[in-house]
């Protein structure tokens, strides 16, 4: 019966769940000055200079309490509507909002478009304020909190009503979750036991019907290749190590071209051992012993120092900049400041993707300095750096700088902004619609076919079909097995 219950709960009723809790709804006179969670957020809301006479504070928690990942297209909304969930506050108007807690910092980029509105009274509902939350992609157990300052609508008597949720999830539901205080321990123990039993039954069911069963291999694996893909591989390796304590990893990831060449050299010398190399795009010719597997659809982004004054560039403008025809941001509608290009060394997979997908047949202007100058005094220049982290750090600390990196790393980096290309953001949706051009297929290379029970083979299965695939999705990517054409792993 537990397996039947699990089937009903997660298949018939839908596995996608979005929950919300009203963790606080009180007047400002009831908020203790020593409240440790909210002082910074309260100050931010109060600094707007709005005179609040009958103010109240509401703290909302929105969470993915379902069984699977929620993507932007899972929200019931029109394609051009960026709003996924709305909270309506009868008889109150919203005067300030702030995000107070994120379960993962990668969620932060979704809240650049946090909006509020007001609805006038009609025959069907009273007047009130609305908080419009974006369509936030969320892993299982991910959550965020919204703190709102509200003011009672003039002329209203009595206590305002509670927040009303407006929104829905495809093949799932949005429901209010309540904390229950004082539940008997025996009830908790019984529910916990039944929950464990249901989950165990479900895991057995999934494992028996999965083409990629959970496996655990011991040993030591050395990983070479893409610096853009390195943070993802490191996170996946940590997760694998938690499941398989007998497995260990070394990372010597200094670039796609260098990593694949090192792997090929080790194969020719007969000193391979357990090794992998990840590459942004296909290997170069002349390495017949290396076998590649498409792992992920990988997005890249242009990044600029904010004082450049641009947030969108056309393909033609980008080509002119990298060809050396445009050297000041005011030539493309930005600030009167020289353009400083921070590029990657030759052999970089990110640079190869930029050349192939964005520049095309345009010849890049050569570097003009050996070391990237810092500060605002330097004139226009072009310099090269060795990895993704150095690109982002140099762009953030150099006035007028422009570079490119892995899109997920760029979205979470302070001091840089992501530049749209032809008004299109770096998302899977836009790339899959052939609107955003800067992407590549991430490949994993091995020396010949690895043994089925080797650590390398096990880790690649883990990365593409198990917990590693959740890590890829959390960074805005897609595992190749989930795409329409997994063998080619490119937009439809």
CSV table of C-alpha atoms in Angstrom, one decimal:
chain,number,residue,atom,x,y,z
A,1,UNK,CA,0.0,0.0,0.0
A,2,UNK,CA,2.8,2.5,0.6
A,3,UNK,CA,3.9,2.2,-3.0
A,4,UNK,CA,0.3,2.9,-4.1
A,5,UNK,CA,0.2,5.9,-1.8
A,6,UNK,CA,3.4,7.2,-3.3
A,7,UNK,CA,2.1,6.7,-6.9
A,8,UNK,CA,-1.1,8.6,-6.0
A,9,UNK,CA,0.8,11.4,-4.2
A,10,UNK,CA,3.6,12.1,-6.7
A,11,UNK,CA,2.1,10.9,-10.1
A,12,UNK,CA,-1.6,11.3,-10.1
A,13,UNK,CA,-1.7,14.5,-8.0
A,14,UNK,CA,1.4,16.0,-9.6
A,15,UNK,CA,5.0,16.0,-8.4
A,16,UNK,CA,5.5,19.8,-8.7
A,17,UNK,CA,4.6,21.7,-5.6
A,18,UNK,CA,5.1,25.3,-4.6
A,19,UNK,CA,4.3,26.2,-1.0
A,20,UNK,CA,4.0,29.5,0.8
A,21,UNK,CA,3.8,30.5,4.4
A,22,UNK,CA,2.7,33.8,6.0
A,23,UNK,CA,5.4,33.7,8.7
A,24,UNK,CA,4.5,37.2,10.0
A,25,UNK,CA,1.6,39.6,9.6
A,26,UNK,CA,1.6,42.2,12.3
A,27,UNK,CA,1.5,46.0,12.9
A,28,UNK,CA,4.8,47.7,13.2
A,29,UNK,CA,4.1,48.4,16.9
A,30,UNK,CA,4.3,44.7,17.5
A,31,UNK,CA,7.8,44.1,16.1
A,32,UNK,CA,10.4,43.9,18.8
A,33,UNK,CA,13.4,46.1,18.3
A,34,UNK,CA,15.7,43.2,19.1
A,35,UNK,CA,14.4,41.0,16.3
A,36,UNK,CA,17.6,39.4,15.0
A,37,UNK,CA,16.2,38.3,11.6
A,38,UNK,CA,14.8,41.5,10.2
A,39,UNK,CA,16.6,44.7,11.3
A,40,UNK,CA,18.5,45.3,8.0
A,41,UNK,CA,15.4,44.6,6.0
A,42,UNK,CA,13.3,46.9,8.2
A,43,UNK,CA,15.8,49.7,7.7
A,44,UNK,CA,15.8,49.3,4.0
A,45,UNK,CA,12.0,49.5,3.9
A,46,UNK,CA,11.9,52.5,6.2
A,47,UNK,CA,14.4,54.5,4.3
A,48,UNK,CA,12.0,55.0,1.4
A,49,UNK,CA,10.7,58.1,3.3
A,50,UNK,CA,7.0,57.0,3.2
A,51,UNK,CA,5.0,58.2,6.2
A,52,UNK,CA,3.3,55.1,7.6
A,53,UNK,CA,0.3,55.8,9.8
A,54,UNK,CA,-1.3,52.4,10.0
A,55,UNK,CA,1.6,50.3,8.9
A,56,UNK,CA,1.9,46.5,9.0
A,57,UNK,CA,4.7,44.1,8.1
A,58,UNK,CA,4.2,40.8,6.3
A,59,UNK,CA,6.9,38.1,5.9
A,60,UNK,CA,6.2,35.5,3.2
A,61,UNK,CA,8.2,32.3,2.6
A,62,UNK,CA,7.9,30.7,-0.8
A,63,UNK,CA,9.4,27.2,-1.1
A,64,UNK,CA,9.6,24.3,-3.5
A,65,UNK,CA,8.2,21.6,-1.2
A,66,UNK,CA,7.5,19.2,-4.0
A,67,UNK,CA,9.2,16.1,-5.5
A,68,UNK,CA,11.0,17.7,-8.4
A,69,UNK,CA,12.6,20.8,-9.9
A,70,UNK,CA,10.3,23.8,-10.9
A,71,UNK,CA,11.4,25.6,-14.0
A,72,UNK,CA,10.3,29.0,-15.3
A,73,UNK,CA,7.9,27.4,-17.8
A,74,UNK,CA,6.1,25.4,-15.1
A,75,UNK,CA,4.3,28.5,-13.9
A,76,UNK,CA,0.8,29.1,-15.4
A,77,UNK,CA,1.5,32.4,-17.2
A,78,UNK,CA,1.6,33.8,-20.7
A,79,UNK,CA,4.9,33.5,-22.5
A,80,UNK,CA,5.6,37.2,-22.3
A,81,UNK,CA,4.6,37.5,-18.6
A,82,UNK,CA,7.6,37.5,-16.3
A,83,UNK,CA,5.3,37.2,-13.2
A,84,UNK,CA,4.8,33.7,-11.8
A,85,UNK,CA,3.0,34.4,-8.5
A,86,UNK,CA,1.0,37.3,-7.1
A,87,UNK,CA,0.0,38.1,-3.5
A,88,UNK,CA,-3.1,40.3,-3.1
A,89,UNK,CA,-3.5,42.3,0.2
A,90,UNK,CA,-7.2,43.4,0.6
A,91,UNK,CA,-7.6,46.9,2.1
A,92,UNK,CA,-3.8,47.4,2.2
A,93,UNK,CA,-1.4,49.0,-0.2
A,94,UNK,CA,2.2,47.9,-0.6
A,95,UNK,CA,4.8,50.6,0.2
A,96,UNK,CA,8.0,48.6,0.2
A,97,UNK,CA,9.4,45.1,-0.4
A,98,UNK,CA,12.7,43.4,0.1
A,99,UNK,CA,14.1,39.9,-0.3
A,100,UNK,CA,15.4,38.9,3.1
A,101,UNK,CA,16.6,35.3,2.6
A,102,UNK,CA,17.6,33.1,-0.3
A,103,UNK,CA,18.4,29.4,0.2
A,104,UNK,CA,20.9,29.7,-2.6
A,105,UNK,CA,22.6,32.9,-3.8
A,106,UNK,CA,22.0,31.8,-7.4
A,107,UNK,CA,18.3,32.8,-7.0
A,108,UNK,CA,19.3,36.4,-6.5
A,109,UNK,CA,19.4,37.3,-10.2
A,110,UNK,CA,15.7,36.4,-10.5
A,111,UNK,CA,14.6,39.4,-8.4
A,112,UNK,CA,15.8,42.2,-10.5
A,113,UNK,CA,12.2,42.7,-11.6
A,114,UNK,CA,10.3,42.6,-8.2
A,115,UNK,CA,7.2,44.7,-8.8
A,116,UNK,CA,4.2,45.9,-6.9
A,117,UNK,CA,0.8,47.3,-8.1
A,118,UNK,CA,-2.6,48.4,-6.8
A,119,UNK,CA,-6.1,47.3,-7.6
A,120,UNK,CA,-9.1,49.6,-7.2
A,121,UNK,CA,-12.3,48.4,-5.5
A,122,UNK,CA,-14.8,46.6,-7.6
A,123,UNK,CA,-18.0,44.7,-7.0
A,124,UNK,CA,-16.0,41.5,-6.7
A,125,UNK,CA,-13.1,42.4,-4.5
A,126,UNK,CA,-11.9,45.3,-2.3
A,127,UNK,CA,-9.1,47.6,-3.1
A,128,UNK,CA,-5.6,46.5,-2.2
A,129,UNK,CA,-1.9,46.1,-3.0
A,130,UNK,CA,-0.3,43.4,-5.1
A,131,UNK,CA,3.2,41.9,-4.9
A,132,UNK,CA,4.3,40.4,-8.2
A,133,UNK,CA,7.0,37.7,-7.9
A,134,UNK,CA,8.9,36.5,-10.9
A,135,UNK,CA,8.9,33.0,-12.3
A,136,UNK,CA,11.8,31.7,-10.2
A,137,UNK,CA,13.3,28.3,-11.1
A,138,UNK,CA,13.7,26.4,-7.8
A,139,UNK,CA,15.4,23.1,-6.9
A,140,UNK,CA,13.7,20.8,-4.3
A,141,UNK,CA,13.7,22.4,-0.9
A,142,UNK,CA,14.8,25.8,-2.3
A,143,UNK,CA,13.1,28.8,-0.8
A,144,UNK,CA,13.1,32.6,-0.5
A,145,UNK,CA,11.4,35.1,1.8
A,146,UNK,CA,9.7,38.4,0.9
A,147,UNK,CA,9.3,41.1,3.6
A,148,UNK,CA,6.7,43.7,2.8
A,149,UNK,CA,5.7,47.0,4.4
A,150,UNK,CA,2.0,47.8,3.9
A,151,UNK,CA,-0.3,50.7,4.8
A,152,UNK,CA,-4.0,50.5,5.3
A,153,UNK,CA,-6.1,51.9,2.6
A,154,UNK,CA,-7.7,55.2,3.9
A,155,UNK,CA,-11.3,55.0,5.1
A,156,UNK,CA,-11.1,51.3,5.8
A,157,UNK,CA,-12.3,50.1,9.2
A,158,UNK,CA,-11.7,46.8,10.9
A,159,UNK,CA,-8.8,44.4,10.5
A,160,UNK,CA,-7.4,43.8,7.0
A,161,UNK,CA,-7.7,40.4,5.6
A,162,UNK,CA,-4.8,37.9,5.1
A,163,UNK,CA,-2.8,37.8,1.9
A,164,UNK,CA,-4.4,36.0,-1.0
A,165,UNK,CA,-2.3,34.0,-3.5
A,166,UNK,CA,-2.9,34.2,-7.2
A,167,UNK,CA,-1.0,31.7,-9.4
A,168,UNK,CA,-0.7,28.1,-10.3
A,169,UNK,CA,1.9,25.4,-11.4
A,170,UNK,CA,1.4,23.2,-14.4
A,171,UNK,CA,1.0,19.5,-13.5
A,172,UNK,CA,1.2,20.5,-9.8
A,173,UNK,CA,-0.2,23.0,-7.3
A,174,UNK,CA,0.5,25.9,-5.0
A,175,UNK,CA,-0.7,25.5,-1.5
A,176,UNK,CA,-0.3,27.2,1.8
A,177,UNK,CA,1.9,25.3,4.3
A,178,UNK,CA,1.4,25.9,8.1
A,179,UNK,CA,3.8,25.2,10.9
A,180,UNK,CA,2.1,23.1,13.5
A,181,UNK,CA,3.2,23.7,17.1
A,182,UNK,CA,2.7,21.2,20.0
A,183,UNK,CA,2.1,18.0,17.9
A,184,UNK,CA,2.4,14.9,20.0
A,185,UNK,CA,5.7,13.1,19.6
A,186,UNK,CA,4.0,9.8,18.9
A,187,UNK,CA,2.2,11.3,16.0
A,188,UNK,CA,5.4,12.8,14.7
A,189,UNK,CA,7.2,9.5,15.0
A,190,UNK,CA,4.4,7.7,13.3
A,191,UNK,CA,4.3,10.2,10.4
A,192,UNK,CA,8.1,10.0,10.1
A,193,UNK,CA,8.0,6.3,9.9
A,194,UNK,CA,5.3,6.2,7.3
A,195,UNK,CA,7.1,8.9,5.3
A,196,UNK,CA,10.4,6.9,5.3
A,197,UNK,CA,8.5,3.8,4.3
A,198,UNK,CA,6.8,5.6,1.4
A,199,UNK,CA,10.1,7.2,0.2
A,200,UNK,CA,11.9,3.8,0.5
A,201,UNK,CA,9.2,2.2,-1.6
A,202,UNK,CA,9.4,5.0,-4.2
A,203,UNK,CA,13.2,4.8,-4.4
A,204,UNK,CA,13.0,1.1,-5.0
A,205,UNK,CA,10.4,1.7,-7.7
A,206,UNK,CA,12.5,4.4,-9.4
A,207,UNK,CA,15.7,2.3,-9.2
A,208,UNK,CA,14.1,-0.7,-10.7
A,209,UNK,CA,12.7,1.4,-13.6
A,210,UNK,CA,15.7,3.6,-14.2
A,211,UNK,CA,18.1,3.2,-17.1
A,212,UNK,CA,20.9,4.6,-14.8
A,213,UNK,CA,20.8,2.9,-11.4
A,214,UNK,CA,22.5,4.5,-8.4
A,215,UNK,CA,26.0,3.1,-8.2
A,216,UNK,CA,29.0,3.9,-6.0
A,217,UNK,CA,32.6,3.3,-7.0
A,218,UNK,CA,35.8,3.9,-5.0
A,219,UNK,CA,39.1,5.1,-6.3
A,220,UNK,CA,40.8,8.4,-7.4
A,221,UNK,CA,39.9,10.5,-10.4
A,222,UNK,CA,41.9,13.4,-11.9
A,223,UNK,CA,39.9,15.9,-13.8
A,224,UNK,CA,41.3,18.3,-16.5
A,225,UNK,CA,39.7,20.9,-18.8
A,226,UNK,CA,37.3,23.8,-18.8
A,227,UNK,CA,37.7,26.5,-16.1
A,228,UNK,CA,34.1,27.6,-16.9
A,229,UNK,CA,32.8,24.1,-16.1
A,230,UNK,CA,35.1,23.7,-13.0
A,231,UNK,CA,32.7,25.0,-10.3
A,232,UNK,CA,30.0,22.6,-11.5
A,233,UNK,CA,32.3,19.6,-11.6
A,234,UNK,CA,33.6,20.4,-8.1
A,235,UNK,CA,30.1,20.7,-6.7
A,236,UNK,CA,29.1,17.4,-8.3
A,237,UNK,CA,32.3,15.7,-7.0
A,238,UNK,CA,31.5,16.9,-3.5
A,239,UNK,CA,28.0,15.4,-3.8
A,240,UNK,CA,29.4,12.1,-5.2
A,241,UNK,CA,31.9,12.0,-2.4
A,242,UNK,CA,29.2,12.3,0.2
A,243,UNK,CA,27.5,9.3,-1.2
A,244,UNK,CA,30.7,7.3,-1.9
A,245,UNK,CA,33.3,8.1,0.8
A,246,UNK,CA,35.8,5.9,-0.9
A,247,UNK,CA,36.0,8.2,-3.9
A,248,UNK,CA,38.4,11.1,-4.2
A,249,UNK,CA,39.1,13.8,-6.9
A,250,UNK,CA,41.9,16.1,-8.0
A,251,UNK,CA,41.2,19.1,-10.2
A,252,UNK,CA,43.7,20.4,-12.7
A,253,UNK,CA,41.3,22.4,-14.8
A,254,UNK,CA,43.2,25.2,-16.6
A,255,UNK,CA,41.3,25.4,-19.9
A,256,UNK,CA,39.5,23.2,-22.4
A,257,UNK,CA,42.3,23.0,-25.0
A,258,UNK,CA,45.0,22.4,-22.4
A,259,UNK,CA,43.0,19.8,-20.6
A,260,UNK,CA,42.2,17.7,-23.7
A,261,UNK,CA,45.8,18.0,-24.8
A,262,UNK,CA,47.1,16.8,-21.4
A,263,UNK,CA,44.6,13.9,-21.5
A,264,UNK,CA,45.9,12.9,-25.0
A,265,UNK,CA,49.5,13.1,-23.8
A,266,UNK,CA,48.9,10.9,-20.9
A,267,UNK,CA,47.2,8.4,-23.1
A,268,UNK,CA,50.1,8.3,-25.6
A,269,UNK,CA,52.6,8.0,-22.7
A,270,UNK,CA,50.6,5.1,-21.1
A,271,UNK,CA,50.2,6.9,-17.8
A,272,UNK,CA,46.5,7.5,-18.0
A,273,UNK,CA,45.0,6.1,-14.8
A,274,UNK,CA,41.6,7.4,-13.9
A,275,UNK,CA,41.3,10.7,-15.8
A,276,UNK,CA,38.7,12.9,-17.5
A,277,UNK,CA,38.8,16.1,-19.4
A,278,UNK,CA,35.8,18.5,-19.9
A,279,UNK,CA,35.8,20.7,-22.9
A,280,UNK,CA,33.6,23.7,-24.0
A,281,UNK,CA,33.0,22.2,-27.5
A,282,UNK,CA,34.6,19.4,-29.5
A,283,UNK,CA,38.3,18.5,-29.2
A,284,UNK,CA,40.8,19.5,-31.9
A,285,UNK,CA,41.8,17.1,-34.7
A,286,UNK,CA,44.6,14.7,-34.2
A,287,UNK,CA,43.5,13.0,-31.0
A,288,UNK,CA,41.9,9.7,-32.2
A,289,UNK,CA,42.2,7.9,-28.9
A,290,UNK,CA,39.9,10.3,-27.1
A,291,UNK,CA,36.2,9.6,-26.9
A,292,UNK,CA,33.8,12.4,-26.2
A,293,UNK,CA,30.4,12.3,-24.6
A,294,UNK,CA,28.0,15.3,-24.6
A,295,UNK,CA,27.2,16.3,-21.0
A,296,UNK,CA,25.4,19.5,-21.0
A,297,UNK,CA,23.9,22.4,-23.0
A,298,UNK,CA,26.3,25.2,-21.8
A,299,UNK,CA,25.5,28.9,-21.8
A,300,UNK,CA,27.9,31.8,-21.8
A,301,UNK,CA,27.4,35.5,-21.4
A,302,UNK,CA,29.1,38.8,-22.1
A,303,UNK,CA,30.0,40.7,-18.9
A,304,UNK,CA,30.7,44.4,-18.5
A,305,UNK,CA,31.8,46.7,-15.7
A,306,UNK,CA,28.6,48.7,-14.8
A,307,UNK,CA,30.2,52.1,-15.6
A,308,UNK,CA,30.3,51.1,-19.3
A,309,UNK,CA,26.7,52.2,-19.4
A,310,UNK,CA,25.4,49.4,-21.6
A,311,UNK,CA,23.1,46.5,-20.9
A,312,UNK,CA,22.5,45.4,-24.5
A,313,UNK,CA,24.6,45.1,-27.6
A,314,UNK,CA,23.8,43.9,-31.1
A,315,UNK,CA,25.8,41.3,-32.8
A,316,UNK,CA,27.1,43.9,-35.3
A,317,UNK,CA,28.3,46.1,-32.4
A,318,UNK,CA,30.0,43.2,-30.7
A,319,UNK,CA,31.9,42.3,-33.8
A,320,UNK,CA,33.0,45.9,-34.3
A,321,UNK,CA,34.2,46.1,-30.7
A,322,UNK,CA,36.3,43.0,-31.0
A,323,UNK,CA,37.6,43.9,-34.4
A,324,UNK,CA,38.9,47.2,-32.9
A,325,UNK,CA,36.6,49.4,-34.9
A,326,UNK,CA,34.8,50.7,-31.8
A,327,UNK,CA,37.0,51.7,-28.9
A,328,UNK,CA,34.7,54.0,-26.8
A,329,UNK,CA,31.4,53.0,-25.2
A,330,UNK,CA,29.8,56.2,-26.4
A,331,UNK,CA,30.0,54.9,-29.9
A,332,UNK,CA,27.4,52.2,-29.0
A,333,UNK,CA,25.2,54.4,-26.8
A,334,UNK,CA,27.2,53.9,-23.5
A,335,UNK,CA,29.3,56.2,-21.3
A,336,UNK,CA,32.2,58.3,-22.6
A,337,UNK,CA,34.8,55.8,-21.5
A,338,UNK,CA,37.4,53.7,-23.4
A,339,UNK,CA,36.6,50.0,-23.9
A,340,UNK,CA,39.0,47.6,-22.2
A,341,UNK,CA,38.6,44.1,-23.6
A,342,UNK,CA,39.4,41.2,-21.2
A,343,UNK,CA,39.7,38.1,-23.3
A,344,UNK,CA,40.8,34.5,-22.7
A,345,UNK,CA,44.0,32.9,-23.9
A,346,UNK,CA,44.0,30.9,-27.1
A,347,UNK,CA,43.1,27.3,-26.3
A,348,UNK,CA,40.2,28.4,-24.1
A,349,UNK,CA,36.9,26.6,-24.8
A,350,UNK,CA,35.0,29.7,-23.8
A,351,UNK,CA,37.0,31.8,-26.3
A,352,UNK,CA,36.5,29.2,-29.0
A,353,UNK,CA,32.7,29.2,-28.4
A,354,UNK,CA,32.7,33.1,-28.5
A,355,UNK,CA,34.6,33.0,-31.8
A,356,UNK,CA,32.3,30.3,-33.4
A,357,UNK,CA,28.9,31.5,-32.1
A,358,UNK,CA,29.3,35.3,-31.9
A,359,UNK,CA,32.2,36.7,-33.9
A,360,UNK,CA,32.0,34.3,-36.8
A,361,UNK,CA,34.5,35.2,-39.5
A,362,UNK,CA,35.5,38.5,-37.8
A,363,UNK,CA,39.2,38.8,-37.1
A,364,UNK,CA,39.9,39.7,-33.5
A,365,UNK,CA,42.2,42.6,-32.8
A,366,UNK,CA,45.4,41.3,-31.1
A,367,UNK,CA,46.2,42.0,-27.4
A,368,UNK,CA,47.8,45.4,-26.8
A,369,UNK,CA,49.3,44.8,-23.3
A,370,UNK,CA,50.8,41.7,-21.7
A,371,UNK,CA,49.2,42.3,-18.3
A,372,UNK,CA,45.7,43.8,-17.8
A,373,UNK,CA,46.0,47.2,-16.1
A,374,UNK,CA,43.7,48.0,-13.2
A,375,UNK,CA,41.9,51.2,-12.4
A,376,UNK,CA,40.4,54.0,-14.4
A,377,UNK,CA,43.5,55.8,-15.7
A,378,UNK,CA,44.4,53.3,-18.4
A,379,UNK,CA,43.4,54.0,-22.0
A,380,UNK,CA,41.6,51.5,-24.2
A,381,UNK,CA,43.4,48.1,-24.3
A,382,UNK,CA,43.0,44.4,-25.0
A,383,UNK,CA,44.5,41.8,-22.7
A,384,UNK,CA,44.2,38.1,-22.1
A,385,UNK,CA,43.7,36.1,-18.8
A,386,UNK,CA,43.8,32.4,-18.0
A,387,UNK,CA,40.5,31.4,-16.5
A,388,UNK,CA,36.9,32.3,-15.9
A,389,UNK,CA,37.5,33.6,-12.3
A,390,UNK,CA,40.2,36.0,-13.5
A,391,UNK,CA,37.9,37.3,-16.3
A,392,UNK,CA,35.2,38.2,-13.8
A,393,UNK,CA,37.6,39.6,-11.2
A,394,UNK,CA,39.3,41.8,-13.8
A,395,UNK,CA,36.1,43.1,-15.4
A,396,UNK,CA,34.7,43.9,-12.0
A,397,UNK,CA,37.8,45.9,-11.0
A,398,UNK,CA,38.5,47.6,-14.3
A,399,UNK,CA,36.5,50.7,-15.4
A,400,UNK,CA,35.0,50.3,-18.9
A,401,UNK,CA,35.9,46.5,-19.1
A,402,UNK,CA,34.1,44.0,-21.2
A,403,UNK,CA,34.6,40.2,-21.2
A,404,UNK,CA,32.8,36.9,-21.4
A,405,UNK,CA,32.3,33.9,-19.1
A,406,UNK,CA,30.0,31.0,-18.2
A,407,UNK,CA,26.6,32.5,-17.7
A,408,UNK,CA,25.8,31.0,-14.3
A,409,UNK,CA,29.1,32.3,-12.8
A,410,UNK,CA,28.4,35.8,-14.3
A,411,UNK,CA,25.0,36.0,-12.8
A,412,UNK,CA,26.2,35.6,-9.3
A,413,UNK,CA,29.3,37.8,-9.5
A,414,UNK,CA,29.4,41.2,-7.8
A,415,UNK,CA,30.7,44.2,-9.7
A,416,UNK,CA,29.7,43.0,-13.2
A,417,UNK,CA,26.5,43.1,-15.3
A,418,UNK,CA,25.4,40.6,-17.9
A,419,UNK,CA,25.0,42.2,-21.3
A,420,UNK,CA,22.2,41.0,-23.5
A,421,UNK,CA,22.8,40.1,-27.1
A,422,UNK,CA,20.3,41.6,-29.6
A,423,UNK,CA,18.0,42.2,-26.5
A,424,UNK,CA,18.1,38.5,-25.6
A,425,UNK,CA,19.2,37.2,-22.2
A,426,UNK,CA,21.5,34.2,-21.7
A,427,UNK,CA,18.8,31.6,-20.9
A,428,UNK,CA,18.1,28.1,-22.2
A,429,UNK,CA,14.6,29.2,-23.4
A,430,UNK,CA,16.1,31.9,-25.7
A,431,UNK,CA,18.9,29.7,-26.9
A,432,UNK,CA,16.5,26.9,-27.6
A,433,UNK,CA,14.4,29.3,-29.7
A,434,UNK,CA,17.6,30.3,-31.7
A,435,UNK,CA,17.3,33.8,-30.3
A,436,UNK,CA,20.4,33.8,-28.1
A,437,UNK,CA,23.6,32.7,-29.9
A,438,UNK,CA,26.3,32.3,-27.2
A,439,UNK,CA,26.2,28.7,-26.1
A,440,UNK,CA,28.2,25.5,-26.6
A,441,UNK,CA,27.9,21.7,-25.9
A,442,UNK,CA,30.0,20.7,-22.9
A,443,UNK,CA,31.9,17.4,-23.6
A,444,UNK,CA,33.6,14.9,-21.3
A,445,UNK,CA,36.6,13.1,-22.9
A,446,UNK,CA,38.1,9.8,-21.8
A,447,UNK,CA,41.0,7.8,-23.2
A,448,UNK,CA,39.1,5.1,-24.9
A,449,UNK,CA,36.0,3.6,-23.3
A,450,UNK,CA,36.3,3.6,-19.5
A,451,UNK,CA,35.5,0.3,-17.7
A,452,UNK,CA,31.8,0.2,-16.7
A,453,UNK,CA,32.6,-0.1,-13.0
A,454,UNK,CA,35.4,2.6,-13.1
A,455,UNK,CA,35.1,5.8,-11.1
A,456,UNK,CA,35.2,7.9,-14.3
A,457,UNK,CA,32.2,6.0,-15.8
A,458,UNK,CA,30.3,6.1,-12.6
A,459,UNK,CA,30.9,9.9,-12.1
A,460,UNK,CA,29.7,10.7,-15.6
A,461,UNK,CA,26.5,8.7,-15.0
A,462,UNK,CA,26.0,10.6,-11.8
A,463,UNK,CA,26.6,13.9,-13.5
A,464,UNK,CA,24.0,13.5,-16.2
A,465,UNK,CA,21.2,11.3,-14.8
A,466,UNK,CA,21.3,11.6,-11.0
A,467,UNK,CA,22.1,14.4,-8.4
A,468,UNK,CA,24.6,16.0,-10.8
A,469,UNK,CA,21.8,16.8,-13.2
A,470,UNK,CA,20.1,18.8,-10.4
A,471,UNK,CA,23.3,20.7,-10.0
A,472,UNK,CA,23.4,21.5,-13.8
A,473,UNK,CA,19.8,22.7,-13.7
A,474,UNK,CA,20.4,24.9,-10.6
A,475,UNK,CA,23.0,26.8,-12.7
A,476,UNK,CA,20.6,27.4,-15.6
A,477,UNK,CA,21.9,24.6,-17.7
A,478,UNK,CA,20.3,21.4,-19.1
A,479,UNK,CA,21.8,17.9,-19.0
A,480,UNK,CA,22.0,16.5,-22.5
A,481,UNK,CA,19.7,13.5,-21.8
A,482,UNK,CA,16.9,16.0,-21.2
A,483,UNK,CA,17.1,17.7,-24.6
A,484,UNK,CA,15.2,16.7,-27.8
A,485,UNK,CA,18.4,15.5,-29.5
A,486,UNK,CA,20.7,14.2,-26.7
A,487,UNK,CA,23.4,13.0,-29.1
A,488,UNK,CA,23.9,16.4,-30.6
A,489,UNK,CA,23.0,18.3,-27.4
A,490,UNK,CA,22.1,21.6,-29.0
A,491,UNK,CA,18.9,23.8,-29.4
A,492,UNK,CA,15.9,22.2,-31.1
